[in-house]
XYZ file of C-alpha atoms in Angstrom:
601
model
C 0.000 0.000 0.000
C 1.443 3.394 -0.948
C 0.851 7.085 -0.424
C -0.310 8.695 -3.667
C 1.324 12.078 -3.212
C 4.652 10.598 -2.205
C 4.606 8.110 -5.031
C 3.538 10.074 -8.096
C 7.077 10.753 -9.301
C 8.192 7.240 -8.481
C 5.263 5.784 -10.454
C 6.094 7.892 -13.497
C 9.701 6.795 -13.333
C 9.108 3.082 -12.710
C 6.431 2.628 -15.338
C 7.780 4.928 -18.055
C 9.084 2.142 -20.226
C 5.935 0.019 -19.912
C 3.740 3.065 -20.522
C 5.525 3.709 -23.796
C 5.031 0.148 -24.989
C 1.412 -0.105 -23.847
C 0.525 3.269 -25.310
C 1.942 2.290 -28.661
C -0.031 -0.951 -28.655
C -3.259 0.730 -27.618
C -3.018 3.450 -30.229
C -1.899 1.327 -33.131
C -3.696 -1.960 -32.497
C -2.397 -5.240 -31.108
C 0.816 -6.556 -32.557
C 1.417 -3.306 -34.384
C 4.024 -1.000 -32.847
C 4.838 2.504 -34.050
C 8.384 3.537 -34.890
C 10.602 3.694 -31.796
C 11.393 7.375 -32.252
C 7.667 8.140 -31.898
C 7.196 6.169 -28.683
C 7.834 9.114 -26.371
C 5.241 11.265 -28.109
C 2.708 8.426 -28.026
C 3.244 7.907 -24.313
C 2.537 11.581 -23.706
C -0.566 11.694 -25.912
C -2.337 8.452 -25.028
C -4.170 7.522 -21.828
C -1.446 6.740 -19.280
C -1.356 3.312 -17.652
C 0.345 2.282 -14.410
C 0.769 -1.180 -12.967
C 1.710 -4.408 -14.714
C 0.345 -7.644 -16.090
C 0.893 -10.474 -18.511
C 1.494 -9.153 -22.032
C -1.244 -11.411 -23.415
C -3.850 -9.308 -21.589
C -3.339 -6.219 -23.761
C -6.672 -6.718 -25.602
C -8.531 -6.128 -22.333
C -6.582 -2.923 -21.710
C -7.247 -1.835 -25.270
C -11.007 -2.348 -24.907
C -11.036 -0.419 -21.635
C -9.071 2.511 -23.058
C -11.424 2.584 -26.039
C -14.363 2.813 -23.641
C -12.586 5.582 -21.734
C -11.991 7.580 -24.908
C -15.502 7.109 -26.244
C -17.085 7.972 -22.896
C -14.628 10.728 -21.861
C -13.630 8.792 -18.724
C -10.943 10.431 -16.616
C -9.810 7.509 -14.442
C -10.216 3.743 -14.207
C -8.794 0.682 -12.488
C -8.656 -2.858 -13.860
C -7.712 -6.127 -12.223
C -7.613 -9.619 -13.739
C -6.962 -12.930 -12.021
C -6.938 -16.556 -13.162
C -8.145 -19.174 -10.679
C -7.521 -16.826 -7.778
C -4.087 -15.593 -8.874
C -3.771 -11.965 -10.054
C -2.251 -11.729 -13.533
C -2.676 -8.004 -14.064
C -3.616 -4.912 -12.047
C -3.608 -1.450 -13.607
C -4.546 2.154 -13.025
C -5.558 4.182 -16.069
C -5.948 7.904 -16.620
C -5.399 10.653 -14.080
C -6.551 11.523 -10.587
C -8.453 14.586 -11.810
C -9.766 15.892 -15.109
C -8.911 14.586 -18.560
C -6.337 11.788 -18.824
C -4.452 13.144 -21.832
C -3.986 16.196 -24.029
C -5.030 14.071 -27.000
C -8.686 14.466 -26.054
C -11.960 15.026 -27.891
C -13.218 18.618 -27.378
C -16.767 17.199 -27.348
C -15.978 15.719 -23.920
C -16.189 19.192 -22.366
C -12.965 19.036 -20.345
C -10.859 22.073 -19.567
C -7.959 21.412 -21.918
C -5.984 24.355 -20.519
C -5.710 22.850 -17.029
C -2.460 20.991 -16.323
C -2.600 17.206 -16.416
C -2.968 15.635 -12.977
C -1.055 12.707 -11.453
C -1.402 9.279 -13.077
C -3.808 6.850 -11.392
C -1.749 4.265 -9.449
C -2.641 0.589 -9.815
C -3.646 0.353 -6.134
C -6.097 3.249 -6.351
C -9.380 2.471 -4.548
C -12.613 3.021 -6.448
C -16.168 3.245 -5.193
C -18.116 0.105 -6.081
C -21.750 1.119 -5.633
C -23.967 -1.962 -5.404
C -21.002 -4.331 -5.582
C -20.922 -3.551 -1.850
C -23.853 -5.992 -1.553
C -21.866 -9.206 -2.240
C -19.372 -8.129 0.425
C -22.160 -7.442 2.916
C -23.880 -10.756 2.213
C -20.627 -12.716 2.564
C -19.919 -10.935 5.845
C -23.331 -11.669 7.359
C -23.018 -15.370 6.492
C -19.585 -15.419 8.113
C -20.725 -13.600 11.265
C -23.745 -15.856 11.781
C -21.678 -19.023 11.336
C -18.869 -17.784 13.580
C -21.221 -16.745 16.374
C -23.193 -20.009 16.251
C -19.951 -21.974 16.428
C -18.460 -19.899 19.256
C -21.610 -19.552 21.376
C -23.306 -22.918 20.870
C -20.906 -25.233 19.051
C -23.207 -25.253 16.010
C -21.918 -25.718 12.464
C -24.563 -24.042 10.331
C -25.009 -24.315 6.593
C -25.883 -21.483 4.219
C -29.357 -22.995 3.783
C -29.956 -22.951 7.527
C -28.832 -19.343 7.784
C -30.958 -18.285 4.855
C -34.000 -20.138 6.219
C -34.228 -18.312 9.557
C -37.419 -16.236 9.878
C -36.106 -12.982 11.291
C -39.474 -11.662 12.505
C -41.254 -14.815 13.664
C -43.558 -13.511 16.453
C -43.262 -16.839 18.325
C -39.490 -17.062 18.401
C -36.920 -14.451 19.397
C -34.124 -15.182 18.450
C -35.309 -17.099 15.372
C -35.469 -20.852 14.979
C -32.676 -22.560 13.043
C -34.247 -24.703 10.292
C -33.745 -28.439 10.763
C -32.522 -28.161 14.372
C -35.622 -26.960 16.214
C -33.285 -24.718 18.185
C -33.218 -20.963 18.472
C -30.178 -19.070 17.308
C -27.931 -18.642 20.396
C -28.072 -14.805 20.510
C -30.420 -12.053 19.359
C -29.602 -10.987 15.816
C -32.260 -8.270 15.446
C -32.661 -5.511 18.087
C -35.657 -6.296 20.266
C -37.520 -3.076 19.468
C -37.239 -3.750 15.729
C -38.368 -7.330 16.147
C -41.393 -6.172 18.120
C -42.448 -3.776 15.345
C -41.851 -6.054 12.350
C -43.333 -9.153 14.015
C -46.550 -7.240 14.662
C -46.345 -7.160 18.453
C -46.439 -3.350 18.601
C -47.613 -0.678 16.193
C -45.152 1.041 13.906
C -44.232 4.555 15.069
C -44.541 6.476 11.766
C -47.066 5.918 8.949
C -45.552 6.559 5.530
C -47.362 8.086 2.587
C -46.357 6.088 -0.428
C -47.742 6.103 -3.939
C -46.414 2.582 -4.538
C -48.968 1.003 -2.203
C -51.591 2.052 0.328
C -50.752 2.860 3.936
C -51.312 0.161 6.529
C -54.572 1.179 8.160
C -54.190 -1.286 11.031
C -51.138 0.486 12.401
C -49.164 -2.765 12.401
C -46.412 -3.843 10.017
C -47.316 -5.851 6.942
C -47.974 -9.438 8.080
C -45.729 -10.697 5.297
C -42.752 -9.633 7.431
C -43.504 -12.485 9.843
C -42.424 -14.989 7.184
C -39.473 -13.055 5.754
C -36.235 -15.020 6.019
C -32.674 -13.817 5.741
C -32.577 -15.641 2.404
C -35.433 -13.500 1.112
C -33.432 -10.367 1.917
C -30.215 -11.737 0.413
C -32.012 -12.595 -2.835
C -34.285 -9.521 -3.100
C -37.431 -11.594 -2.558
C -38.893 -10.067 0.594
C -41.368 -7.807 -1.211
C -39.438 -4.608 -0.541
C -39.636 -1.939 -3.188
C -36.397 -0.615 -4.634
C -35.897 2.526 -2.540
C -35.845 3.358 1.153
C -38.189 5.788 2.937
C -37.528 9.437 2.180
C -34.606 10.456 4.369
C -35.798 13.977 5.119
C -39.591 14.003 5.323
C -40.173 10.423 6.494
C -37.185 9.815 8.759
C -35.402 12.916 10.032
C -38.523 15.030 10.510
C -39.931 12.183 12.637
C -36.930 11.869 14.968
C -38.936 13.345 17.880
C -41.396 10.458 17.537
C -38.705 7.814 17.046
C -36.709 9.027 20.056
C -39.615 10.143 22.248
C -38.391 13.731 22.369
C -40.959 16.088 23.901
C -39.255 18.807 25.919
C -36.376 21.242 25.367
C -34.388 19.190 27.863
C -34.852 16.111 25.661
C -33.492 17.960 22.624
C -30.669 19.495 24.619
C -29.610 15.994 25.668
C -29.537 14.980 22.005
C -27.335 17.929 21.113
C -25.032 17.105 24.014
C -24.286 13.756 22.392
C -22.887 15.656 19.405
C -20.952 18.024 21.658
C -19.393 15.019 23.379
C -18.393 13.514 20.050
C -17.358 16.563 18.016
C -16.719 19.290 20.598
C -18.746 22.359 21.523
C -16.856 24.533 19.026
C -18.210 22.590 16.040
C -21.812 22.703 17.229
C -21.635 26.374 18.280
C -20.068 27.362 14.964
C -22.839 25.609 13.045
C -25.494 27.389 15.102
C -23.846 30.738 14.457
C -23.852 30.078 10.716
C -27.581 29.385 10.851
C -28.320 32.303 13.171
C -29.660 30.047 15.911
C -29.154 31.125 19.526
C -28.021 28.382 21.929
C -31.506 27.746 23.361
C -33.587 28.468 20.259
C -32.817 25.280 18.374
C -30.925 22.027 18.527
C -28.729 19.773 16.411
C -29.556 16.075 16.595
C -27.509 12.965 15.815
C -28.177 11.615 12.337
C -30.881 8.914 12.062
C -29.512 5.438 12.619
C -30.129 2.533 10.306
C -32.404 0.980 12.943
C -34.485 4.178 13.032
C -34.802 4.185 9.251
C -36.075 0.609 9.475
C -38.646 1.596 12.112
C -40.035 4.070 9.620
C -39.978 1.436 6.886
C -42.310 -0.711 9.026
C -45.040 1.819 8.240
C -44.854 1.030 4.544
C -46.373 -2.116 3.059
C -44.390 -4.745 1.219
C -45.172 -4.093 -2.412
C -44.586 -7.571 -3.885
C -45.500 -11.155 -2.910
C -42.978 -12.983 -0.761
C -40.557 -14.970 -2.896
C -40.953 -12.834 -6.013
C -37.691 -11.260 -7.232
C -37.582 -7.451 -7.193
C -34.226 -5.727 -6.728
C -34.205 -3.513 -3.646
C -31.519 -1.204 -2.305
C -33.143 -1.617 1.118
C -32.469 -5.373 1.230
C -28.941 -5.033 2.739
C -30.260 -2.991 5.679
C -31.192 -5.870 7.961
C -28.082 -7.915 7.045
C -26.083 -4.819 8.032
C -27.987 -4.548 11.327
C -27.310 -8.244 12.007
C -23.593 -7.659 11.458
C -23.650 -4.738 13.875
C -25.425 -6.916 16.450
C -22.841 -9.693 16.214
C -19.499 -7.888 15.883
C -17.913 -6.690 19.122
C -17.506 -3.076 17.996
C -21.135 -2.782 16.889
C -19.971 -1.228 13.606
C -20.235 -2.431 10.031
C -17.482 -0.017 8.961
C -15.991 3.285 10.097
C -18.438 5.859 11.415
C -19.008 8.739 9.052
C -16.308 11.320 9.662
C -14.411 9.056 12.085
C -11.913 7.069 9.980
C -10.132 5.691 13.038
C -13.235 3.624 13.849
C -12.573 1.365 10.858
C -10.423 -0.601 13.304
C -12.501 -3.359 14.894
C -15.389 -2.940 12.457
C -16.998 -5.990 10.839
C -15.406 -4.988 7.529
C -11.916 -4.790 9.006
C -12.214 -8.024 11.018
C -13.712 -10.032 8.151
C -11.019 -9.135 5.627
C -8.231 -9.736 8.132
C -9.552 -13.017 9.523
C -11.086 -14.600 6.433
C -8.898 -13.246 3.635
C -5.679 -12.321 5.410
C -5.887 -8.713 4.222
C -5.140 -5.765 6.499
C -7.278 -2.734 5.728
C -7.660 0.833 6.971
C -10.092 3.709 6.467
C -8.402 4.503 3.141
C -6.603 1.240 2.341
C -7.723 -2.080 0.897
C -11.503 -1.871 1.226
C -13.385 0.685 3.287
C -16.458 2.861 3.499
C -16.103 6.047 1.492
C -16.275 8.857 4.024
C -18.833 11.637 3.888
C -16.280 14.371 4.521
C -15.000 16.074 1.385
C -11.360 15.212 0.580
C -10.994 12.812 3.503
C -9.967 10.032 1.124
C -7.571 11.719 -1.267
C -6.470 8.401 -2.765
C -9.633 8.209 -4.858
C -9.758 9.986 -8.219
C -12.056 12.970 -8.274
C -15.458 11.727 -9.399
C -16.989 13.005 -12.633
C -20.490 13.310 -14.082
C -21.545 15.933 -16.604
C -24.447 18.114 -15.415
C -24.679 20.372 -18.455
C -21.881 22.748 -17.416
C -19.110 20.870 -15.696
C -18.094 17.453 -14.390
C -17.498 18.824 -10.901
C -20.608 20.511 -9.609
C -21.476 20.801 -5.924
C -24.600 19.971 -3.947
C -26.156 20.376 -0.542
C -25.250 17.660 1.917
C -28.035 16.560 4.291
C -26.109 14.992 7.094
C -26.595 17.375 10.065
C -30.266 17.616 11.055
C -31.471 20.404 13.347
C -34.779 21.893 14.476
C -36.058 25.182 15.930
C -38.026 25.095 19.191
C -41.512 26.620 18.841
C -43.389 26.664 22.141
C -44.372 22.998 22.297
C -42.483 21.271 19.469
C -39.225 21.374 17.524
C -39.705 22.404 13.890
C -37.499 20.901 11.140
C -38.722 23.264 8.405
C -35.460 25.207 8.198
C -33.456 22.017 7.910
C -35.770 20.706 5.182
C -35.067 23.839 3.137
C -32.159 23.151 0.735
C -30.852 26.614 1.636
C -29.792 27.545 4.224
C -30.450 24.534 6.431
C -27.922 22.005 5.171
C -24.921 21.973 7.482
C -22.459 19.446 6.070
C -20.298 16.859 7.844
C -17.575 19.430 8.427
C -20.097 21.582 10.331
C -20.111 24.210 7.586
C -22.989 25.864 5.786
C -21.631 25.146 2.341
C -22.079 22.915 -0.632
C -19.870 19.893 -1.066
C -18.709 17.877 -4.086
C -21.512 15.601 -5.211
C -19.276 12.566 -4.854
C -19.171 12.962 -1.080
C -22.850 12.159 -0.703
C -23.752 8.956 1.092
C -26.608 6.580 0.279
C -28.285 7.563 3.574
C -29.249 3.957 4.079
C -26.704 1.228 4.692
C -22.963 1.065 4.015
C -23.689 -2.394 2.683
C -25.941 -0.956 -0.012
C -23.310 0.945 -1.959
C -20.806 2.952 0.097
C -17.708 0.752 -0.149
C -14.551 1.518 -2.090
C -11.889 -1.086 -2.864
C -8.514 -1.561 -4.489
C -8.644 -3.885 -7.487
C -6.261 -6.512 -6.123
C -8.111 -6.652 -2.804
C -11.435 -7.154 -4.511
C -9.942 -9.827 -6.778
C -9.002 -11.698 -3.611
C -12.585 -11.420 -2.366
C -13.920 -12.684 -5.712
C -11.566 -15.663 -5.597
C -13.282 -16.802 -2.384
C -16.934 -15.665 -2.704
C -19.617 -15.421 -5.386
C -20.457 -11.858 -6.381
C -23.901 -12.743 -7.740
C -26.538 -15.452 -7.691
C -29.882 -13.958 -6.772
C -31.805 -16.683 -8.582
C -29.524 -19.729 -8.618
C -27.613 -21.773 -6.073
C -24.812 -21.202 -5.082
C -25.992 -17.751 -4.146
C -24.460 -14.337 -3.737
C -21.992 -14.119 -0.861
C -21.555 -17.891 -0.526
C -18.123 -19.512 -0.473
C -16.723 -20.286 -3.905
C -14.799 -23.399 -2.804
C -12.337 -23.377 -5.742
C -15.134 -23.589 -8.292
C -14.099 -21.923 -11.561
C -16.730 -23.029 -14.070
C -19.635 -20.703 -13.324
C -20.416 -17.230 -14.645
C -21.671 -14.524 -12.299
C -21.412 -10.747 -12.476
C -22.512 -7.750 -10.399
C -22.391 -4.083 -11.279
C -22.610 -0.933 -9.198
C -23.283 2.714 -9.984
C -23.398 5.937 -7.978
C -22.690 9.560 -8.816
C -19.171 9.386 -10.211
C -18.955 5.585 -10.223
C -19.603 2.671 -12.550
C -18.039 -0.679 -11.658
C -18.244 -4.384 -12.473
C -17.154 -7.561 -10.725
C -17.155 -10.427 -13.255
C -16.500 -14.143 -12.606
C -16.166 -16.106 -15.850
C -16.671 -19.814 -16.328
C -18.896 -22.664 -17.418
C -21.700 -23.130 -19.882
C -23.491 -20.008 -18.690
C -20.683 -17.720 -19.864
C -22.132 -15.111 -22.232
C -21.972 -16.324 -25.814
C -22.672 -12.932 -27.404
C -23.115 -9.339 -26.331
C -23.999 -5.931 -27.724
C -21.278 -3.480 -28.725
C -20.826 -0.500 -30.999
C -19.476 -1.554 -34.398
C -15.959 -3.023 -34.563
C -13.558 -1.944 -37.335
C -11.312 -4.147 -39.471
C -8.514 -3.881 -36.913
C -10.752 -5.201 -34.131
C -11.162 -1.827 -32.396
C -14.545 -0.788 -31.018
C -15.869 2.373 -32.648
C -17.536 5.366 -31.013
C -21.079 4.652 -32.225
C -23.307 3.851 -29.249
C -26.494 4.556 -31.205
C -25.943 1.605 -33.558
C -25.162 -1.435 -31.444
C -24.314 -4.791 -33.019
C -24.206 -8.303 -31.607
C -20.710 -9.730 -31.156
C -20.108 -13.450 -30.491
C -17.049 -14.699 -28.653
C -15.623 -17.483 -26.498
C -14.760 -16.740 -22.867
C -12.454 -18.735 -20.558
C -13.080 -20.486 -17.247
C -11.729 -19.194 -13.947
C -11.025 -15.600 -14.975
C -12.131 -12.882 -12.538
C -12.242 -9.205 -13.475
C -12.779 -6.049 -11.463
C -13.161 -2.809 -13.407
C -14.305 0.615 -12.257
C -14.434 4.092 -13.799
C -14.902 7.424 -12.040
C -18.097 8.544 -13.757
C -21.401 7.362 -15.182
C -22.287 10.335 -17.384
C -20.456 12.596 -19.832
C -21.201 15.565 -22.047
C -21.426 13.414 -25.174
C -24.078 11.016 -23.849
C -26.033 13.822 -22.134
C -26.376 15.506 -25.532
C -26.630 12.330 -27.635
C -29.573 11.338 -29.780
C -30.345 7.662 -30.072
C -28.964 6.522 -26.712
C -28.651 7.720 -23.106
C -25.922 7.682 -20.485
C -27.375 4.718 -18.630
C -27.323 2.578 -21.748
C -23.835 3.761 -22.724
C -22.188 3.073 -19.364
C -24.111 -0.178 -19.083
C -21.889 -1.448 -21.909
C -18.686 -1.245 -19.852
C -18.818 -4.963 -19.073
C -19.407 -5.781 -22.744
C -16.291 -3.836 -23.706
C -14.351 -5.908 -21.164
C -15.882 -9.192 -22.361
C -14.875 -8.318 -25.914
C -11.295 -7.744 -24.797
C -11.299 -11.021 -22.857
C -12.495 -12.886 -25.958
C -9.491 -11.554 -27.901
C -6.903 -12.899 -25.428
C -5.064 -16.133 -26.204
C -5.349 -17.571 -22.707
C -3.206 -20.578 -23.634
C -0.200 -18.288 -24.010
C -0.307 -16.796 -20.507
C 2.917 -17.552 -18.662
C 2.599 -20.738 -16.541
C 3.578 -18.818 -13.400
C 0.581 -16.553 -13.973
C -2.020 -19.284 -14.205
C -0.815 -21.817 -11.654
C -2.914 -21.966 -8.483
């Protein structure tokens, strides 16, 4: 693991020769090198590449750089392994802005700005929903470990998945096939009481997707929801969570039974204890709030968000597949119940709390990988510039790739005789105090999902995530083995999972077996085998893919000026082809010629 700022010159020096060769190959086509006296110019003009890998893998790099050029991508990482052994890990582009001076003006970049540092091969990238496979592997691990340590039970994945989390007759839940209860509580008692129908939900939610629950009790379907339903998106949950502002934060007085000024003062004191009185006082001054006129409150917890969700019906029948970004919430809560620290990952704004978190312990104990709040795999922090190892995220908004937005992380209310009013906070201006306790906008890429770190907040280095993929399945919502289960040295099955957030599009791909894709859509390919910049006229391409090859690829944007203005396709469709570009490159590799040392287990 290296420090980016201290290594930028060393990277340029160490990889200069390989950059020249790779750049020549990527510009001129495979097996076709330019004259040696032009190599230096090519290296300066083409997308820079750091890292190393087997020379046979150049077609994959070529496909990725073609995608970057066509989609104006500033930075990317790529990792490839064969049967669990890395054979290539690269960083491409630059940490900010355009990657090269040889750049299409239609991309909208500031071509007068100096070129930034080259992306190192160990650069972490946000993964979006690829955080889900990690979360689901971790919850399986935690449940098995705890059952073994506390009761000497060796549980299977089927037994874990079969536990009814909200069975009103059993708390903790019964373990299928054993007629025994799980040895410890895995859902907080107050949440179990609400979702099992023992007590009424605290907050009714207005929702156009389905009618409110007139009885005041949670949807009875919850009583039969198993962990497996949540891990496979079959619990009936709709895709999104309750509205963070109107449904959750504005109802904090109800959720926390806050009725008097003294109650709210006690809430604010928790923040003073954690962040210091200077931070809270400064924020109040910026908002023009006198010390006793209003109060800052700790951000809603995941458990509180779930209490609000109990007031919304389950939209789909139990067992029917519907992808939901809320599904990882309860697995995350289970992890926090079982791990000693009570944390899934570092607390927002507190990077030191990564130590002892479920994420840190799992990767150290199960995969032998030491991690930190900005190393290996971690939760992207909500504070702007806290993780300066990540490339600056990009997404064209009509004017620039780097706009700013209002962060919603610091709720507050104004006391009005008998209640505390959140109206000012709900106003986009001026009520949004950010994580740094400032009344200012922040880069859009610092926003959090406001739900669960397991939903989409993780960032990872390519080689670290390749190690995870070598041990666990990244997908399998419909077939067994399922997402997050142990791979057990099985290399003949295809699974893939993508993730996307503002400034992120990523794929984890595990190739193998008869279910490997046989064909895929791409823009047209020219006579030299290079993919053209024509996303409005996709063609089907057929190819043969190998067994046992894992790929992690991520770029630092999911929109660009060209696709925003395009006719005939949109940005979602364009960036959704990233995996197809990679598959095309994989199909062009002669895998039989990889060096034996690279493919041996």
